[in-house]
């Protein structure tokens, strides 16, 4: 695995990363690595492939037809 060294990280960014790491029960190094991995995954996916993945993920859910429910409510 390759290593990256960062210099001159602003104090507020460093503090925010420490807080995120603490909240997620990770070391600072693990948190930064996690954030970098997530960013790379997001950049590599096209918007259409992300939308397709969400449709696939949510497709099995029984969603209500909200406009139809509003029409029925108005007709009462």
Coordinates of C-alpha atoms in Angstrom, one line a residue:
X1 CA 0.0 0.0 0.0
X2 CA 1.2 3.5 -0.7
X3 CA 1.5 6.3 1.9
X4 CA 0.5 9.9 1.7
X5 CA 1.8 12.7 3.9
X6 CA -0.1 15.9 4.2
X7 CA 1.4 19.2 5.3
X8 CA -0.1 22.5 6.3
X9 CA -3.6 21.2 7.1
X10 CA -5.7 24.1 8.4
X11 CA -6.4 23.8 12.1
X12 CA -10.2 23.8 11.6
X13 CA -10.0 21.0 9.1
X14 CA -7.8 19.0 11.3
X15 CA -10.1 19.5 14.3
X16 CA -13.1 18.5 12.2
X17 CA -11.4 15.3 11.0
X18 CA -10.5 14.4 14.6
X19 CA -14.1 14.9 15.7
X20 CA -15.4 12.8 12.8
X21 CA -12.9 10.1 13.7
X22 CA -14.0 10.1 17.3
X23 CA -17.7 10.0 16.3
X24 CA -17.0 7.0 14.0
X25 CA -14.7 5.3 16.5
X26 CA -11.8 5.4 14.0
X27 CA -8.2 6.6 14.2
X28 CA -7.5 9.9 12.4
X29 CA -5.6 7.9 9.8
X30 CA -8.5 5.5 9.3
X31 CA -11.0 8.4 9.0
X32 CA -9.0 10.2 6.4
X33 CA -8.5 7.0 4.4
X34 CA -12.2 6.3 4.6
X35 CA -13.1 9.8 3.3
X36 CA -10.6 9.5 0.5
X37 CA -12.0 6.1 -0.5
X38 CA -15.6 7.4 -0.5
X39 CA -14.7 10.4 -2.6
X40 CA -12.9 8.3 -5.2
X41 CA -15.9 5.9 -5.4
X42 CA -18.3 8.9 -5.9
X43 CA -16.1 10.5 -8.6
X44 CA -15.7 7.2 -10.6
X45 CA -19.5 6.6 -10.8
X46 CA -21.5 8.4 -13.4
X47 CA -24.7 10.1 -12.3
X48 CA -26.7 7.6 -14.4
X49 CA -25.1 4.6 -12.8
X50 CA -25.7 6.1 -9.3
X51 CA -29.3 6.7 -10.2
X52 CA -29.7 3.2 -11.5
X53 CA -28.1 1.7 -8.3
X54 CA -30.6 3.7 -6.2
X55 CA -33.6 2.6 -8.3
X56 CA -32.4 -1.0 -8.0
X57 CA -31.9 -0.6 -4.2
X58 CA -35.3 1.0 -3.7
X59 CA -37.3 -0.9 -6.4
X60 CA -38.5 -3.6 -4.1
X61 CA -40.1 -1.1 -1.6
X62 CA -43.8 -0.6 -1.7
X63 CA -44.1 3.2 -2.2
X64 CA -47.3 5.0 -1.7
X65 CA -48.8 7.0 -4.6
X66 CA -48.8 10.4 -2.9
X67 CA -50.7 12.3 -5.6
X68 CA -53.5 9.7 -5.6
X69 CA -53.7 9.8 -1.8
X70 CA -54.1 13.6 -2.0
X71 CA -56.8 13.4 -4.6
X72 CA -58.7 10.9 -2.4
X73 CA -58.4 13.1 0.6
X74 CA -59.7 16.1 -1.3
X75 CA -62.7 14.1 -2.5
X76 CA -63.8 13.3 1.0

